[in-house]
Short mmCIF file of C-alpha atoms in Angstrom, two decimals:
data_model
loop_
_atom_site.label_atom_id
_atom_site.label_comp_id
_atom_site.label_asym_id
_atom_site.label_seq_id
_atom_site.Cartn_x
_atom_site.Cartn_y
_atom_site.Cartn_z
CA MET W 1016 0.00 0.00 0.00
CA GLU W 1017 1.35 3.40 -1.00
CA PRO W 1018 2.18 5.57 2.02
CA SER W 1019 0.43 8.93 2.03
CA LEU W 1020 2.59 12.03 2.17
CA ARG W 1021 1.47 15.60 2.85
CA VAL W 1022 3.68 17.75 0.64
CA LEU W 1023 3.86 21.55 0.51
CA ILE W 1024 5.31 22.58 -2.85
CA ALA W 1025 6.70 26.12 -3.20
CA GLU W 1026 6.86 26.54 -6.99
CA ASP W 1027 5.79 29.40 -9.25
CA THR W 1028 5.57 27.16 -12.31
CA GLU W 1029 2.66 24.70 -12.27
CA ASP W 1030 4.31 22.36 -14.76
CA ASP W 1031 7.36 22.03 -12.56
CA ALA W 1032 5.08 21.30 -9.59
CA LEU W 1033 3.40 18.53 -11.61
CA LEU W 1034 6.83 17.04 -12.37
CA LEU W 1035 7.52 16.83 -8.64
CA ILE W 1036 4.15 15.19 -7.98
CA ARG W 1037 4.82 12.66 -10.73
CA ALA W 1038 8.23 11.88 -9.24
CA LEU W 1039 6.63 11.34 -5.83
CA ARG W 1040 4.06 8.92 -7.23
CA LYS W 1041 6.71 7.09 -9.21
CA GLY W 1042 8.72 6.78 -6.00
CA GLY W 1043 5.86 4.93 -4.29
CA TYR W 1044 4.15 7.75 -2.40
CA LYS W 1045 0.54 8.86 -2.46
CA PRO W 1046 1.06 12.63 -2.27
CA ASP W 1047 -1.44 15.11 -0.82
CA THR W 1048 -0.10 18.41 -2.13
CA VAL W 1049 -0.68 22.15 -1.94
CA ARG W 1050 1.23 24.60 -4.13
CA VAL W 1051 2.36 28.03 -2.89
CA TRP W 1052 4.33 30.72 -4.74
CA ASN W 1053 4.78 33.66 -2.33
CA ALA W 1054 4.97 34.53 1.36
CA GLU W 1055 1.21 35.08 1.68
CA THR W 1056 0.19 31.71 0.24
CA LEU W 1057 2.98 30.04 2.25
CA SER W 1058 1.66 31.49 5.54
CA GLU W 1059 -1.88 30.34 4.70
CA ALA W 1060 -0.67 26.81 3.98
CA LEU W 1061 1.42 26.64 7.16
CA SER W 1062 -1.53 27.73 9.29
CA GLY W 1063 -3.76 25.16 7.58
CA GLY W 1064 -2.12 22.10 9.14
CA GLU W 1065 1.02 20.00 9.48
CA TRP W 1066 3.17 18.91 6.55
CA ASP W 1067 5.43 15.90 6.16
CA ILE W 1068 7.83 17.57 3.71
CA ILE W 1069 8.32 20.94 2.00
CA LEU W 1070 9.76 21.06 -1.54
CA SER W 1071 10.79 24.55 -2.62
CA ASP W 1072 12.17 26.13 -5.75
CA TYR W 1073 15.19 28.33 -5.17
CA HIS W 1074 14.16 31.22 -7.50
CA MET W 1075 10.60 32.58 -7.64
CA PRO W 1076 9.43 36.13 -8.53
CA GLY W 1077 9.72 38.15 -5.31
CA PHE W 1078 10.18 35.00 -3.30
CA GLY W 1079 12.72 32.22 -2.94
CA GLY W 1080 14.13 29.33 -0.96
CA GLU W 1081 16.02 31.48 1.54
CA GLN W 1082 12.90 33.46 2.47
CA LEU W 1083 10.83 30.28 2.73
CA ILE W 1084 13.34 28.67 5.10
CA ARG W 1085 13.38 31.78 7.30
CA ILE W 1086 9.57 31.99 7.50
CA VAL W 1087 9.17 28.30 8.32
CA ARG W 1088 11.92 28.11 10.91
CA ASP W 1089 10.97 31.43 12.55
CA GLN W 1090 7.59 29.86 13.31
CA GLY W 1091 9.32 26.96 15.06
CA ILE W 1092 8.20 24.48 12.40
CA GLU W 1093 10.64 21.60 11.99
CA THR W 1094 9.17 20.09 8.80
CA PRO W 1095 12.03 18.97 6.53
CA ILE W 1096 12.72 21.35 3.64
CA ILE W 1097 14.32 20.20 0.39
CA ILE W 1098 15.34 22.80 -2.17
CA VAL W 1099 14.58 21.71 -5.76
CA SER W 1100 16.14 24.06 -8.31
CA GLY W 1101 17.11 24.24 -11.93
CA ALA W 1102 20.18 26.34 -11.26
CA ILE W 1103 21.99 26.75 -7.95
CA GLY W 1104 25.63 27.07 -7.19
CA GLU W 1105 27.43 24.78 -4.74
CA GLU W 1106 28.18 27.66 -2.37
CA ALA W 1107 24.54 28.83 -2.36
CA ALA W 1108 23.35 25.26 -1.75
CA VAL W 1109 25.64 24.91 1.28
CA GLU W 1110 24.32 28.19 2.70
CA LEU W 1111 20.75 26.95 2.30
CA VAL W 1112 21.56 23.79 4.24
CA LYS W 1113 23.16 25.91 6.96
CA ALA W 1114 20.01 28.05 7.07
CA GLY W 1115 17.82 25.03 7.75
CA ALA W 1116 17.23 23.05 4.57
CA GLU W 1117 17.74 19.28 4.76
CA ASP W 1118 19.04 18.85 1.22
CA TYR W 1119 18.93 20.22 -2.31
CA VAL W 1120 18.10 18.41 -5.57
CA MET W 1121 18.58 19.62 -9.13
CA LYS W 1122 15.47 19.56 -11.34
CA ASP W 1123 17.36 17.74 -14.06
CA ASN W 1124 18.29 15.00 -11.59
CA LEU W 1125 14.96 14.18 -9.87
CA ILE W 1126 16.07 10.57 -9.46
CA ARG W 1127 17.68 11.86 -6.25
CA LEU W 1128 14.42 13.29 -4.93
CA ILE W 1129 12.92 10.12 -3.42
CA PRO W 1130 16.13 9.03 -1.59
CA SER W 1131 16.52 12.59 -0.31
CA ILE W 1132 12.91 12.65 0.94
CA SER W 1133 13.28 9.22 2.60
CA ARG W 1134 16.42 10.32 4.41
CA ALA W 1135 14.86 13.64 5.49
CA LEU W 1136 11.74 11.89 6.81
CA LYS W 1137 13.83 9.38 8.77
CA GLU W 1138 15.95 12.14 10.28
CA ALA W 1139 12.77 14.05 11.19
CA ASP W 1140 11.37 10.94 12.93
CA ASP W 1141 14.65 10.48 14.77
CA ARG W 1142 14.57 14.11 15.93
CA LYS W 1143 10.98 13.73 17.07
CA GLU W 1144 11.75 10.57 19.05
CA ARG W 1145 14.83 12.19 20.56
CA ARG W 1146 12.82 15.25 21.52
CA HIS W 1147 10.13 13.08 23.13
CA ALA W 1148 12.81 11.20 25.07
CA GLU W 1149 14.44 14.46 26.16
CA ASP W 1150 11.06 15.89 27.20
CA ALA W 1151 10.32 12.73 29.20
CA LEU W 1152 13.76 12.87 30.81
CA ARG W 1153 13.38 16.56 31.58
CA GLU W 1154 9.97 15.92 33.15
CA SER W 1155 11.41 13.02 35.12
CA GLU W 1156 14.33 15.13 36.32
CA GLU W 1157 11.98 17.96 37.30
CA ARG W 1158 9.89 15.52 39.34
CA TYR W 1159 13.09 14.15 40.86
CA ARG W 1160 14.34 17.62 41.77
CA SER W 1161 10.97 18.46 43.30
CA LEU W 1162 11.15 15.27 45.38
CA VAL W 1163 14.74 16.01 46.41
CA ARG W 1164 13.79 19.50 47.62
CA GLN W 1165 10.83 18.22 49.65
CA ILE W 1166 12.52 15.25 51.32
CA SER W 1167 13.25 15.61 55.03
CA GLU W 1168 16.89 14.47 54.74
CA GLY W 1169 19.67 16.54 53.25
CA ILE W 1170 20.69 15.56 49.72
CA ILE W 1171 23.71 16.70 47.73
CA ILE W 1172 24.28 15.65 44.11
CA PHE W 1173 27.94 16.02 43.17
CA ASP W 1174 30.38 15.14 40.40
CA GLN W 1175 32.67 12.33 41.54
CA ARG W 1176 35.57 13.44 39.35
CA THR W 1177 35.52 17.21 39.94
CA ASP W 1178 33.91 17.30 43.44
CA ALA W 1179 31.62 20.09 42.17
CA ILE W 1180 28.17 20.25 43.75
CA ILE W 1181 25.44 19.95 41.12
CA GLU W 1182 22.29 20.07 43.24
CA SER W 1183 21.26 20.36 46.87
CA ASN W 1184 18.00 20.70 48.76
CA GLU W 1185 16.90 23.15 51.45
CA LYS W 1186 17.64 20.66 54.24
CA ILE W 1187 21.36 20.83 53.38
CA SER W 1188 21.36 24.59 53.98
CA GLU W 1189 19.60 23.99 57.29
CA ILE W 1190 22.13 21.35 58.40
CA PHE W 1191 25.27 23.25 57.40
CA GLY W 1192 24.11 26.84 57.91
CA TYR W 1193 25.08 27.95 54.39
CA THR W 1194 22.85 29.45 51.70
CA GLU W 1195 22.22 27.40 48.57
CA LYS W 1196 24.53 29.70 46.61
CA GLU W 1197 27.30 29.23 49.19
CA ILE W 1198 26.79 25.45 49.15
CA HIS W 1199 27.22 25.38 45.37
CA SER W 1200 30.44 27.41 45.60
CA LEU W 1201 32.04 24.68 47.75
CA THR W 1202 33.20 21.18 46.85
CA ILE W 1203 31.81 18.00 48.36
CA ASP W 1204 35.08 17.45 50.25
CA GLU W 1205 34.79 20.92 51.78
CA ILE W 1206 31.22 20.19 52.90
CA ILE W 1207 31.88 16.74 54.39
CA PRO W 1208 35.68 16.46 54.72
CA GLY W 1209 37.14 12.98 55.03
CA CYS W 1210 33.91 11.09 54.24
CA ILE W 1211 34.58 10.15 50.63
CA GLN W 1212 37.05 7.45 49.63
CA ARG W 1213 37.74 7.05 45.90
CA ASP W 1214 39.33 4.52 43.59
CA ALA W 1215 41.98 5.35 40.96
CA GLY W 1216 39.27 6.72 38.64
CA ARG W 1217 38.06 9.10 41.38
CA ARG W 1218 34.80 7.20 41.75
CA ILE W 1219 33.44 6.52 45.22
CA ILE W 1220 34.48 3.12 46.53
CA PRO W 1221 31.48 0.74 46.66
CA GLY W 1222 32.17 -0.17 50.28
CA ASN W 1223 32.02 3.54 51.06
CA THR W 1224 28.30 3.60 50.26
CA ASP W 1225 27.46 2.33 53.75
CA ILE W 1226 26.26 4.82 56.35
CA ILE W 1227 29.15 6.84 57.77
CA GLU W 1228 29.03 8.89 60.97
CA GLU W 1229 31.02 12.11 60.95
CA THR W 1230 31.31 15.41 62.79
CA ILE W 1231 31.09 18.61 60.75
CA HIS W 1232 31.30 22.31 61.51
CA GLN W 1233 28.50 24.63 60.51
CA LYS W 1234 29.21 28.02 58.98
CA ASP W 1235 29.16 29.60 62.45
CA GLY W 1236 31.57 26.97 63.78
CA GLU W 1237 29.07 24.90 65.75
CA LYS W 1238 29.70 21.15 65.67
CA ARG W 1239 27.04 18.80 64.35
CA ALA W 1240 26.96 15.00 64.18
CA ILE W 1241 25.79 13.61 60.82
CA GLU W 1242 25.17 10.32 59.05
CA VAL W 1243 26.21 10.15 55.38
CA SER W 1244 25.18 7.59 52.76
CA LEU W 1245 26.95 7.76 49.36
CA SER W 1246 25.92 6.14 46.07
CA PRO W 1247 26.45 6.69 42.29
CA LEU W 1248 23.59 8.55 40.59
CA PRO W 1249 24.32 9.19 36.86
CA LEU W 1250 22.25 12.05 35.40
CA LYS W 1251 21.84 13.45 31.91
CA GLY W 1252 24.81 15.72 31.34
CA HIS W 1253 26.48 14.39 34.50
CA PRO W 1254 27.41 10.72 33.92
CA ASP W 1255 29.76 10.77 36.92
CA ALA W 1256 27.23 12.19 39.38
CA ALA W 1257 26.72 10.67 42.82
CA SER W 1258 24.46 11.43 45.75
CA ALA W 1259 25.19 12.06 49.41
CA VAL W 1260 22.18 11.60 51.70
CA ILE W 1261 22.88 13.39 54.97
CA ARG W 1262 21.02 13.20 58.29
CA ASP W 1263 21.66 15.47 61.26
CA ILE W 1264 21.94 13.09 64.25
CA THR W 1265 23.17 15.64 66.78
CA ASP W 1266 20.00 15.45 68.90
CA LYS W 1267 20.01 11.66 68.68
CA LYS W 1268 23.63 11.53 69.87
CA GLU W 1269 22.88 13.89 72.76
CA ALA W 1270 19.90 11.76 73.82
CA GLU W 1271 22.12 8.65 73.72
CA ARG W 1272 24.76 10.47 75.80
CA ILE W 1273 22.20 11.44 78.46
CA GLN W 1274 20.75 7.92 78.49
CA ILE W 1275 24.14 6.26 78.92
CA GLN W 1276 25.12 8.74 81.63
CA ALA W 1277 21.96 7.70 83.47
CA PHE W 1278 22.80 4.02 83.00
CA ILE W 1279 26.31 4.61 84.32
CA GLN W 1280 24.86 6.26 87.42
CA ILE W 1281 22.49 3.30 87.91
CA ASP W 1282 25.46 0.92 87.68
CA ARG W 1283 27.35 2.94 90.28
CA ASN W 1284 24.32 3.05 92.59
CA ILE W 1285 23.95 -0.74 92.40
CA GLU W 1286 27.64 -1.13 93.25
CA GLN W 1287 27.25 1.21 96.23
CA PHE W 1288 24.10 -0.68 97.22
CA ALA W 1289 26.08 -3.91 97.72
CA ILE W 1290 28.86 -2.09 99.59
CA LEU W 1291 26.33 -0.41 101.86
CA ALA W 1292 24.74 -3.73 102.81
CA ASP W 1293 28.15 -5.18 103.76
CA ASN W 1294 29.07 -2.05 105.71
CA ILE W 1295 25.90 -2.43 107.77
CA ARG W 1296 26.06 -6.22 108.22
CA ASN W 1297 29.71 -6.45 109.42
CA PRO W 1298 29.43 -4.05 112.39
CA LEU W 1299 26.18 -5.71 113.42
CA GLN W 1300 27.91 -9.06 113.67
CA VAL W 1301 30.48 -7.50 116.01
CA ILE W 1302 27.67 -6.09 118.17
CA VAL W 1303 25.95 -9.49 118.31
CA GLY W 1304 29.24 -11.13 119.31
CA TYR W 1305 29.75 -8.77 122.26
CA SER W 1306 26.12 -9.02 123.28
CA ALA W 1307 26.39 -12.79 123.58
CA LEU W 1308 28.79 -12.25 126.52
CA SER W 1309 26.13 -10.45 128.52
CA ASP W 1310 22.62 -11.52 129.59
CA ASP W 1311 21.22 -8.25 130.93
CA GLU W 1312 17.94 -6.81 129.67
CA VAL W 1313 19.58 -4.07 127.51
CA THR W 1314 21.67 -6.66 125.74
CA ASN W 1315 18.55 -8.63 124.85
CA GLU W 1316 16.99 -5.50 123.41
CA ILE W 1317 20.14 -4.89 121.31
CA VAL W 1318 20.02 -8.43 119.95
CA GLU W 1319 16.36 -8.00 119.04
CA GLN W 1320 17.17 -4.76 117.19
CA VAL W 1321 20.06 -6.46 115.38
CA ASP W 1322 17.76 -9.29 114.31
CA ARG W 1323 15.28 -6.77 112.90
CA ILE W 1324 18.11 -4.98 111.04
CA ASN W 1325 19.33 -8.32 109.70
CA GLU W 1326 15.86 -9.00 108.31
CA ILE W 1327 15.97 -5.63 106.57
CA ILE W 1328 19.43 -6.45 105.16
CA LYS W 1329 18.16 -9.79 103.89
CA GLN W 1330 15.46 -7.91 102.01
CA LEU W 1331 18.19 -5.61 100.69
CA ASP W 1332 20.12 -8.69 99.55
CA HIS W 1333 17.11 -9.86 97.54
CA GLY W 1334 16.81 -6.38 96.06
CA TRP W 1335 20.51 -6.40 95.22
CA ILE W 1336 20.12 -9.70 93.34
CA ASP W 1337 17.35 -8.14 91.23
CA SER W 1338 19.48 -5.03 90.74
CA GLU W 1339 22.43 -7.16 89.64
CA ASN W 1340 20.23 -8.57 86.87
CA VAL W 1341 19.67 -5.01 85.72
CA ARG W 1342 23.41 -4.40 85.92
CA ARG W 1343 24.21 -7.41 83.76
CA PHE W 1344 21.69 -6.18 81.20
CA LEU W 1345 23.36 -2.76 81.10
CA ARG W 1346 26.82 -4.29 80.73
CA ARG W 1347 25.66 -6.63 77.98
CA ASN W 1348 23.67 -4.11 75.92
CA TYR W 1349 25.33 -0.76 76.65
CA ASN W 1350 28.93 -1.62 77.52
CA ILE W 1351 28.42 -0.06 80.94
CA GLY W 1352 30.11 -1.19 84.14
CA SER W 1353 33.20 -3.32 83.53
CA PHE W 1354 33.74 -1.91 80.00
CA GLU W 1355 35.06 1.36 78.64
CA LYS W 1356 32.57 4.15 78.10
CA PRO W 1357 31.84 5.36 74.52
CA ASP W 1358 34.13 8.14 73.33
CA TYR W 1359 31.43 10.77 73.35
CA ILE W 1360 30.61 10.20 77.07
CA THR W 1361 32.36 12.74 79.30
CA GLN W 1362 32.27 12.81 83.08
#
């Protein structure tokens, strides 16, 4: 089945236009054509719908190929234009191609017309597909950037080879205390010094993509504790891009410090609890020993008091056993008691 082809023919001579139509049919197309011969008729035809191809003579009275190309391209129309002329110099033909024509064909060599049209149509389809892909990618990147800016964690997109910062969200400015402009004037190593390890090609080492804890200084000099997660993130125009996801864990670290300080105090209290029980029990035994040498009424009262105190101490012993269970839990889960304290715990 012959493919249909909407063809706009710019030709002041009707016979020459008929020759082009005949060549199109002979080449296997079913042409739907409109002929124009000046700027006015050209504008009417362009506003009347889309065209698959434009074939234009180079010389027409008061009009020509150069003017046609300018009118079409100034309107943002990308329809392929092929100049078909009886006389055109090589230099003029090159200038026409530079101005926006796809090709030129001599009228005495119309055997070239069909191959030229086929090539121009294919290139137009390729451009259209590429534009659609670029539009889709641009839309995807815009959605991605919108998501990056709204996310609650700080995100920096940077070039692995140059260290330049490509993109950052508002959370990064909040964490580091710099404006977005100031962030983009720094390198990734200046923002999070010492966090990034690279291979010989200056790409981040795969093992370095795990979460890293680091201490940074804000613009005003205040220290903040952060978690950093690194991973490659190639983008259009930035094939070596990578992302750094950054969380401010300063408050979390402070809460852990306070919690562990409390656990340390509990451990010390339990230790003192056992010592206190022994310090009470030992003198009582001495008192009981001396009391056994006497049988007066006061001595009996002392022994009775000692017995009551001993009962209290026994209850303390049971409490100490329960407390020791707590102590073992703290030692096992928080390295508290017989182990060294974490580095960030200060007395």
